[in-house]
């Protein structure tokens, strides 16, 4: 486990640079989850990445037993514009999302919605996120067989209206709507995309 997390942290550093802050959260009955803060793009964008979610493979809740080695592994990455909101308060909600495979037995995968039930940061118009495809900002990290690679999954904040619309129409349709409207998904104060 420690070896996996050391490799994951090295991959994050090589892709995003050195973190300027980190926080650790431990939930009862779970492994420790850290959230690292990376300043990027000349200080215009700040990225938050989890570290610890990939220590154990995620297990399908319908599986008869949990495989301690094989199974999907992931970490979460959130990118927002710096200086527009108190986004550093997202550290605990991100840790909650990263702990959800251990706490709730869910497999976090692209296209999934995750909800923390409260604003992601003070006055945020979002309480949920859409999990996007890995491989863009941080490349997947291959591990020795039979372990699955660690995928670095971007999180796209959704308003409650967008989350409800996504449940009906699907993740691809919502992403198409965002693209068609030129939505700035990194804007921590953005309004919901028109959904009519």
Coordinates of N, CA and C in Angstrom, one line a residue:
X1 N 0.8 -1.2 0.0 CA 0.0 0.0 0.0 C 0.9 1.2 0.0
X2 N 1.9 1.3 0.9 CA 2.7 2.5 1.0 C 3.5 2.7 -0.3
X3 N 3.9 1.6 -1.0 CA 4.6 1.7 -2.2 C 3.7 2.3 -3.3
X4 N 2.4 1.9 -3.4 CA 1.5 2.4 -4.3 C 1.3 3.9 -4.1
X5 N 1.1 4.3 -2.9 CA 0.9 5.7 -2.6 C 2.2 6.6 -2.9
X6 N 3.4 6.0 -2.7 CA 4.6 6.7 -3.0 C 4.7 6.9 -4.5
X7 N 4.3 5.9 -5.3 CA 4.3 6.0 -6.8 C 3.2 7.1 -7.2
X8 N 2.1 7.0 -6.6 CA 1.0 8.0 -7.0 C 1.4 9.4 -6.7
X9 N 2.0 9.6 -5.5 CA 2.5 11.0 -5.2 C 3.6 11.4 -6.1
X10 N 4.5 10.6 -6.5 CA 5.5 10.9 -7.5 C 4.9 11.3 -8.8
X11 N 3.9 10.6 -9.3 CA 3.2 10.9 -10.5 C 2.5 12.2 -10.4
X12 N 1.9 12.5 -9.3 CA 1.2 13.8 -9.1 C 2.2 15.0 -9.2
X13 N 3.4 14.8 -8.5 CA 4.4 15.8 -8.5 C 5.0 16.0 -9.9
X14 N 5.2 14.9 -10.7 CA 5.8 15.1 -12.0 C 4.8 15.8 -13.0
X15 N 3.5 15.6 -12.8 CA 2.5 16.2 -13.6 C 2.1 17.6 -13.2
X16 N 2.0 17.8 -11.9 CA 1.4 19.1 -11.4 C 2.4 20.0 -10.7
X17 N 3.6 19.5 -10.4 CA 4.6 20.3 -9.7 C 4.6 20.0 -8.2
X18 N 5.1 20.8 -7.4 CA 5.2 20.6 -6.0 C 3.9 21.2 -5.3
X19 N 3.3 20.5 -4.4 CA 2.1 21.0 -3.7 C 2.6 22.1 -2.8
X20 N 1.7 23.1 -2.6 CA 2.0 24.2 -1.6 C 1.3 24.0 -0.3
X21 N 0.4 23.0 -0.2 CA -0.3 22.7 1.0 C -0.9 21.3 0.9
X22 N -1.1 20.6 2.1 CA -1.7 19.3 2.1 C -2.4 19.2 3.5
X23 N -3.5 18.4 3.4 CA -4.3 18.2 4.6 C -4.6 16.7 4.7
X24 N -4.7 16.1 5.8 CA -5.1 14.7 6.0 C -6.4 14.6 6.8
X25 N -7.2 13.7 6.3 CA -8.5 13.4 7.0 C -8.6 11.9 7.2
X26 N -9.0 11.4 8.4 CA -9.2 10.0 8.6 C -10.6 9.9 9.1
X27 N -11.4 9.0 8.4 CA -12.7 8.7 8.8 C -12.7 7.3 9.5
X28 N -13.6 7.2 10.5 CA -13.7 5.9 11.3 C -13.7 4.7 10.4
X29 N -12.8 3.8 10.6 CA -12.8 2.6 9.8 C -12.2 2.7 8.4
X30 N -11.6 3.8 8.1 CA -11.0 3.9 6.7 C -9.5 4.3 6.8
X31 N -8.8 4.1 5.7 CA -7.4 4.6 5.6 C -7.4 6.1 5.5
X32 N -6.3 6.7 5.9 CA -6.1 8.1 5.8 C -6.1 8.6 4.4
X33 N -6.8 9.7 4.2 CA -6.9 10.3 2.9 C -6.3 11.7 3.0
X34 N -5.3 12.0 2.1 CA -4.7 13.3 2.1 C -5.3 14.1 0.8
X35 N -5.3 15.4 0.9 CA -5.6 16.2 -0.2 C -4.5 17.2 -0.4
X36 N -3.9 17.2 -1.6 CA -2.7 18.0 -1.9 C -3.2 19.2 -2.8
X37 N -2.7 20.4 -2.5 CA -3.0 21.6 -3.3 C -1.9 22.0 -4.1
X38 N -2.1 22.1 -5.4 CA -1.1 22.4 -6.4 C -1.4 23.8 -7.1
X39 N -0.6 24.8 -6.9 CA -0.8 26.0 -7.7 C -0.3 25.8 -9.1
X40 N -1.1 26.2 -10.1 CA -0.7 26.0 -11.4 C -1.0 27.1 -12.4
X41 N -0.5 27.0 -13.6 CA -0.9 28.0 -14.6 C -0.6 29.4 -14.2
X42 N 0.5 29.7 -13.7 CA 0.8 31.1 -13.3 C 0.0 31.6 -12.1
X43 N -0.5 30.7 -11.3 CA -1.4 31.1 -10.2 C -2.8 31.3 -10.5
X44 N -3.2 31.2 -11.8 CA -4.6 31.4 -12.2 C -5.5 30.2 -11.8
X45 N -4.9 29.0 -11.8 CA -5.6 27.8 -11.6 C -5.0 27.1 -10.3
X46 N -5.9 26.6 -9.5 CA -5.4 25.8 -8.4 C -6.0 24.4 -8.5
X47 N -5.2 23.3 -8.3 CA -5.7 22.0 -8.4 C -5.6 21.3 -7.1
X48 N -6.6 20.5 -6.8 CA -6.6 19.7 -5.5 C -6.6 18.2 -6.0
X49 N -5.7 17.4 -5.4 CA -5.7 16.0 -5.7 C -5.7 15.2 -4.5
X50 N -6.5 14.1 -4.5 CA -6.5 13.2 -3.3 C -5.3 12.3 -3.4
X51 N -4.9 11.8 -2.2 CA -3.8 10.8 -2.1 C -4.2 9.8 -1.0
X52 N -4.5 8.6 -1.4 CA -4.9 7.6 -0.4 C -6.0 6.7 -0.9
X53 N -6.8 7.3 -1.8 CA -8.0 6.5 -2.3 C -7.5 5.3 -3.1
X54 N -6.3 5.3 -3.7 CA -5.8 4.3 -4.5 C -5.1 3.2 -3.7
X55 N -5.0 3.4 -2.4 CA -4.2 2.4 -1.6 C -4.9 1.0 -1.7
X56 N -6.2 1.0 -1.8 CA -7.0 -0.3 -1.9 C -7.7 -0.3 -3.2
X57 N -7.9 -1.4 -3.8 CA -8.8 -1.5 -5.0 C -10.2 -1.3 -4.6
X58 N -11.0 -0.6 -5.5 CA -12.4 -0.5 -5.3 C -13.1 -1.8 -5.6
X59 N -14.1 -2.1 -4.8 CA -14.8 -3.4 -5.0 C -16.3 -3.2 -5.3
X60 N -16.8 -3.9 -6.3 CA -18.2 -3.9 -6.6 C -19.0 -4.3 -5.4
X61 N -20.0 -3.5 -5.0 CA -20.7 -3.9 -3.8 C -21.5 -5.2 -3.9
X62 N -21.7 -5.7 -5.2 CA -22.4 -6.9 -5.4 C -21.4 -8.1 -5.4
X63 N -20.1 -7.9 -5.3 CA -19.2 -9.0 -5.4 C -19.2 -9.8 -4.1
X64 N -19.0 -11.1 -4.2 CA -19.1 -12.0 -3.0 C -17.9 -11.7 -2.0
X65 N -16.8 -11.3 -2.5 CA -15.7 -11.0 -1.6 C -14.8 -9.9 -2.3
X66 N -14.1 -9.2 -1.4 CA -13.3 -8.1 -1.9 C -11.9 -8.6 -2.2
X67 N -11.4 -8.4 -3.4 CA -10.1 -8.8 -3.8 C -9.1 -7.8 -3.2
X68 N -8.1 -8.2 -2.4 CA -7.2 -7.2 -1.8 C -6.2 -6.6 -2.8
X69 N -6.1 -7.2 -4.0 CA -5.0 -6.8 -4.9 C -5.6 -6.2 -6.2
X70 N -6.5 -7.0 -6.9 CA -7.0 -6.6 -8.2 C -8.3 -5.8 -8.0
X71 N -8.5 -4.9 -9.0 CA -9.7 -4.1 -9.0 C -9.3 -2.7 -9.3
X72 N -10.3 -1.8 -9.7 CA -9.9 -0.5 -10.1 C -9.4 0.4 -9.0
X73 N -8.5 1.2 -9.3 CA -7.9 2.2 -8.3 C -7.9 3.6 -8.9
X74 N -8.2 4.6 -8.1 CA -8.3 5.9 -8.6 C -7.9 6.9 -7.6
X75 N -7.6 8.1 -8.0 CA -7.5 9.3 -7.2 C -8.3 10.4 -7.9
X76 N -8.7 11.4 -7.2 CA -9.6 12.5 -7.7 C -8.8 13.8 -7.8
X77 N -9.1 14.6 -8.9 CA -8.5 15.9 -9.1 C -9.6 16.9 -9.5
X78 N -9.5 18.0 -8.8 CA -10.4 19.1 -9.0 C -9.6 20.3 -9.4
X79 N -9.9 21.0 -10.5 CA -9.2 22.2 -10.9 C -10.2 23.4 -10.9
X80 N -9.8 24.5 -10.3 CA -10.7 25.7 -10.2 C -9.8 26.9 -10.4
X81 N -10.5 28.0 -10.8 CA -9.8 29.3 -10.9 C -9.5 29.8 -9.5
X82 N -8.3 30.3 -9.4 CA -7.8 30.8 -8.0 C -8.3 32.2 -7.8
X83 N -8.6 32.4 -6.5 CA -8.9 33.8 -6.0 C -10.3 34.2 -6.1
X84 N -11.2 33.4 -6.7 CA -12.6 33.9 -6.8 C -13.5 33.4 -5.7
X85 N -13.1 32.4 -5.0 CA -13.9 31.8 -3.9 C -12.9 31.1 -2.9
X86 N -13.5 30.8 -1.7 CA -12.7 30.2 -0.7 C -12.6 28.6 -1.0
X87 N -12.0 28.3 -2.1 CA -12.0 26.9 -2.5 C -11.2 26.0 -1.7
X88 N -10.3 26.5 -0.9 CA -9.5 25.7 0.0 C -10.3 24.9 1.0
X89 N -11.6 25.3 1.2 CA -12.5 24.6 2.1 C -13.0 23.3 1.4
X90 N -12.6 23.0 0.2 CA -13.0 21.8 -0.5 C -12.2 20.6 0.0
X91 N -11.2 20.8 0.8 CA -10.4 19.7 1.2 C -11.2 18.6 1.9
X92 N -12.0 18.9 2.8 CA -12.8 17.9 3.5 C -13.8 17.2 2.6
X93 N -14.6 18.0 1.8 CA -15.5 17.3 0.9 C -14.8 16.4 -0.1
X94 N -13.6 16.8 -0.6 CA -12.8 15.9 -1.5 C -12.4 14.6 -0.8
X95 N -12.0 14.8 0.5 CA -11.6 13.6 1.3 C -12.8 12.7 1.5
X96 N -14.0 13.2 1.7 CA -15.2 12.4 1.8 C -15.5 11.6 0.6
X97 N -15.3 12.3 -0.6 CA -15.6 11.6 -1.9 C -14.5 10.5 -2.1
X98 N -13.3 10.8 -1.7 CA -12.2 9.8 -1.9 C -12.4 8.6 -1.0
X99 N -13.0 8.8 0.2 CA -13.3 7.7 1.1 C -14.5 6.9 0.8
X100 N -15.3 7.4 -0.2 CA -16.6 6.7 -0.4 C -16.5 5.3 -0.9
X101 N -15.4 4.9 -1.6 CA -15.3 3.4 -1.9 C -15.2 2.6 -0.7
X102 N -14.4 3.1 0.3 CA -14.3 2.3 1.5 C -15.5 2.4 2.4
X103 N -16.1 3.6 2.5 CA -17.2 3.8 3.4 C -18.5 3.2 2.9
X104 N -18.8 3.5 1.6 CA -20.1 3.1 1.0 C -20.0 1.9 0.0
X105 N -18.8 1.5 -0.3 CA -18.6 0.3 -1.2 C -19.0 0.7 -2.6
X106 N -18.7 1.9 -3.0 CA -19.0 2.3 -4.4 C -17.7 2.2 -5.2
X107 N -17.9 2.0 -6.5 CA -16.8 2.1 -7.5 C -16.9 3.4 -8.2
X108 N -16.0 4.3 -8.0 CA -16.0 5.6 -8.7 C -15.4 5.4 -10.1
X109 N -16.2 5.8 -11.1 CA -15.8 5.6 -12.5 C -16.3 6.8 -13.3
X110 N -15.7 7.0 -14.5 CA -16.1 8.1 -15.3 C -17.6 8.0 -15.6
X111 N -18.3 9.2 -15.6 CA -19.7 9.2 -15.8 C -20.6 9.2 -14.6
X112 N -19.9 8.8 -13.4 CA -20.6 8.8 -12.2 C -20.8 10.2 -11.6
X113 N -21.9 10.3 -10.8 CA -22.1 11.5 -10.0 C -21.8 11.2 -8.6
X114 N -21.1 12.2 -7.9 CA -20.9 12.0 -6.5 C -21.4 13.3 -5.8
X115 N -22.1 13.1 -4.7 CA -22.7 14.2 -4.0 C -22.3 14.3 -2.5
X116 N -21.8 15.4 -2.0 CA -21.5 15.5 -0.6 C -22.6 16.1 0.3
X117 N -23.7 16.5 -0.3 CA -24.8 16.9 0.4 C -24.7 18.3 1.0
X118 N -23.7 19.0 0.7 CA -23.5 20.4 1.1 C -22.6 21.1 0.1
X119 N -22.5 22.4 0.2 CA -21.7 23.1 -0.8 C -20.2 22.6 -0.7
X120 N -19.6 22.5 -1.9 CA -18.2 22.0 -1.9 C -17.2 23.0 -1.2
X121 N -17.6 24.3 -1.2 CA -16.9 25.3 -0.4 C -17.9 26.4 -0.1
X122 N -17.6 27.3 0.8 CA -18.6 28.3 1.2 C -19.2 29.0 0.0
X123 N -20.5 29.1 0.0 CA -21.3 29.8 -1.0 C -21.1 29.2 -2.4
X124 N -20.6 27.9 -2.5 CA -20.5 27.3 -3.8 C -21.9 26.9 -4.3
X125 N -22.1 27.1 -5.6 CA -23.4 26.7 -6.2 C -23.4 25.2 -6.5
X126 N -22.4 24.4 -6.0 CA -22.3 23.0 -6.3 C -22.2 22.2 -5.0
X127 N -22.9 21.0 -5.0 CA -22.7 20.1 -3.9 C -22.3 18.7 -4.5
X128 N -22.3 18.6 -5.8 CA -22.0 17.3 -6.5 C -21.0 17.6 -7.6
X129 N -20.4 16.5 -8.1 CA -19.5 16.5 -9.2 C -19.8 15.4 -10.1
X130 N -19.4 15.6 -11.4 CA -19.4 14.6 -12.4 C -18.0 14.1 -12.5
X131 N -17.8 12.8 -12.5 CA -16.5 12.2 -12.7 C -16.2 12.1 -14.2
X132 N -15.1 12.7 -14.6 CA -14.7 12.7 -16.0 C -13.7 11.6 -16.3
X133 N -13.4 11.5 -17.6 CA -12.4 10.4 -18.0 C -11.0 10.8 -17.6
X134 N -10.2 9.8 -17.3 CA -8.8 10.0 -16.9 C -7.9 10.1 -18.1
X135 N -6.6 10.4 -17.9 CA -5.7 10.3 -19.0 C -5.3 11.7 -19.5
X136 N -5.9 12.8 -19.1 CA -5.6 14.1 -19.6 C -4.5 14.8 -18.9
X137 N -4.9 15.4 -17.7 CA -4.0 16.2 -16.9 C -2.9 15.3 -16.3
X138 N -3.3 14.2 -15.8 CA -2.3 13.2 -15.2 C -2.5 11.9 -15.8
X139 N -1.4 11.3 -16.4 CA -1.5 10.0 -17.0 C -1.8 8.9 -16.0
X140 N -2.5 7.9 -16.5 CA -2.7 6.7 -15.6 C -1.4 6.2 -15.2
X141 N -1.4 5.6 -14.0 CA -0.1 5.0 -13.4 C -0.2 3.5 -13.5
X142 N 0.6 2.9 -14.3 CA 0.6 1.4 -14.4 C 1.3 0.8 -13.2
X143 N 0.6 -0.2 -12.6 CA 1.2 -0.9 -11.5 C 1.6 -2.4 -11.9
X144 N 2.3 -3.1 -11.1 CA 2.7 -4.4 -11.4 C 1.4 -5.3 -11.4
X145 N 1.4 -6.3 -12.3 CA 0.3 -7.3 -12.3 C 0.3 -8.0 -11.0
X146 N -0.9 -8.4 -10.5 CA -2.2 -8.3 -11.2 C -3.0 -7.0 -10.8
X147 N -2.2 -6.0 -10.3 CA -2.9 -4.7 -9.9 C -3.3 -3.9 -11.1
X148 N -4.5 -3.3 -11.0 CA -5.0 -2.4 -12.0 C -4.2 -1.1 -12.0
X149 N -4.2 -0.3 -13.1 CA -3.5 1.0 -13.0 C -4.3 1.9 -12.1
X150 N -3.6 2.9 -11.6 CA -4.3 4.0 -10.9 C -4.7 5.1 -11.9
X151 N -6.0 5.4 -11.9 CA -6.5 6.4 -12.8 C -6.8 7.7 -12.0
X152 N -6.4 8.8 -12.6 CA -6.5 10.1 -12.0 C -7.8 10.8 -12.6
X153 N -8.9 10.8 -11.9 CA -10.2 11.2 -12.4 C -10.5 12.6 -12.1
X154 N -10.6 13.4 -13.2 CA -11.0 14.8 -13.0 C -12.5 14.9 -12.5
X155 N -12.7 15.9 -11.6 CA -14.1 16.1 -11.1 C -14.6 17.4 -11.6
X156 N -15.8 17.4 -12.2 CA -16.4 18.6 -12.8 C -17.6 19.0 -11.9
X157 N -17.5 20.1 -11.2 CA -18.6 20.5 -10.3 C -19.9 20.7 -11.1
X158 N -21.0 20.2 -10.5 CA -22.4 20.4 -11.1 C -23.3 21.1 -10.1
X159 N -24.1 22.0 -10.7 CA -25.2 22.6 -9.9 C -26.3 21.5 -9.7
X160 N -27.2 21.8 -8.8 CA -28.3 20.8 -8.5 C -29.1 20.6 -9.7
X161 N -29.4 21.6 -10.5 CA -30.2 21.5 -11.7 C -29.4 20.6 -12.8
X162 N -28.1 20.8 -12.9 CA -27.3 20.0 -13.8 C -27.3 18.6 -13.4
X163 N -27.1 18.3 -12.1 CA -27.1 17.0 -11.6 C -28.4 16.2 -11.8
X164 N -29.5 17.0 -11.7 CA -30.9 16.4 -11.9 C -31.0 16.1 -13.4
X165 N -30.6 17.0 -14.3 CA -30.7 16.8 -15.7 C -29.8 15.7 -16.2
X166 N -28.6 15.5 -15.6 CA -27.7 14.4 -15.9 C -28.3 13.1 -15.6
X167 N -29.1 13.0 -14.4 CA -29.7 11.7 -14.1 C -30.7 11.3 -15.1
X168 N -31.3 12.2 -15.8 CA -32.3 11.9 -16.8 C -31.6 11.6 -18.2
X169 N -30.7 12.5 -18.6 CA -30.2 12.5 -19.9 C -28.8 11.9 -20.0
X170 N -28.1 11.7 -18.9 CA -26.8 11.0 -19.0 C -25.6 12.0 -19.0
X171 N -24.4 11.5 -18.6 CA -23.2 12.3 -18.5 C -22.8 12.9 -19.8
X172 N -22.9 12.1 -20.9 CA -22.4 12.6 -22.2 C -23.2 13.8 -22.7
X173 N -24.5 13.7 -22.5 CA -25.4 14.8 -22.9 C -25.1 16.1 -22.1
X174 N -24.8 16.0 -20.8 CA -24.5 17.1 -20.0 C -23.2 17.7 -20.5
X175 N -22.2 16.9 -20.7 CA -20.9 17.4 -21.2 C -21.0 18.1 -22.6
X176 N -21.9 17.5 -23.4 CA -22.2 18.2 -24.7 C -22.8 19.5 -24.5
X177 N -23.7 19.6 -23.6 CA -24.4 20.9 -23.3 C -23.3 21.9 -22.8
X178 N -22.5 21.5 -21.9 CA -21.4 22.4 -21.4 C -20.5 22.9 -22.5
X179 N -20.1 22.0 -23.4 CA -19.3 22.3 -24.5 C -19.9 23.3 -25.5
X180 N -21.2 23.0 -25.8 CA -21.9 23.8 -26.8 C -22.1 25.2 -26.3
X181 N -22.2 25.4 -24.9 CA -22.4 26.7 -24.4 C -21.1 27.4 -23.9
X182 N -19.9 26.7 -24.2 CA -18.7 27.3 -23.8 C -18.5 27.5 -22.3
X183 N -19.1 26.6 -21.5 CA -19.1 26.7 -20.0 C -17.7 26.6 -19.5
X184 N -17.3 27.5 -18.6 CA -16.1 27.5 -17.9 C -16.2 26.6 -16.6
X185 N -15.9 25.4 -16.8 CA -16.1 24.4 -15.6 C -15.1 24.7 -14.5
X186 N -14.1 25.5 -14.7 CA -13.2 25.8 -13.6 C -13.7 27.1 -12.8
X187 N -14.7 27.7 -13.2 CA -15.2 28.9 -12.5 C -15.9 28.5 -11.3
X188 N -15.4 28.8 -10.1 CA -16.0 28.3 -8.8 C -17.3 29.0 -8.5
X189 N -17.7 30.1 -9.3 CA -18.9 30.8 -9.0 C -19.9 30.7 -10.2
X190 N -19.6 29.8 -11.2 CA -20.5 29.8 -12.4 C -21.9 29.4 -12.1
X191 N -22.8 29.9 -13.0 CA -24.2 29.5 -12.9 C -24.4 28.2 -13.7
X192 N -25.6 27.7 -13.5 CA -26.0 26.5 -14.2 C -26.1 26.8 -15.7
X193 N -25.7 25.8 -16.5 CA -25.8 25.9 -17.9 C -27.3 25.9 -18.3
X194 N -27.8 26.6 -19.3 CA -29.2 26.5 -19.7 C -29.6 25.1 -20.1
X195 N -30.6 24.6 -19.5 CA -31.0 23.1 -19.7 C -32.3 22.9 -20.4
X196 N -32.9 24.0 -21.0 CA -34.2 23.9 -21.7 C -34.0 23.4 -23.1

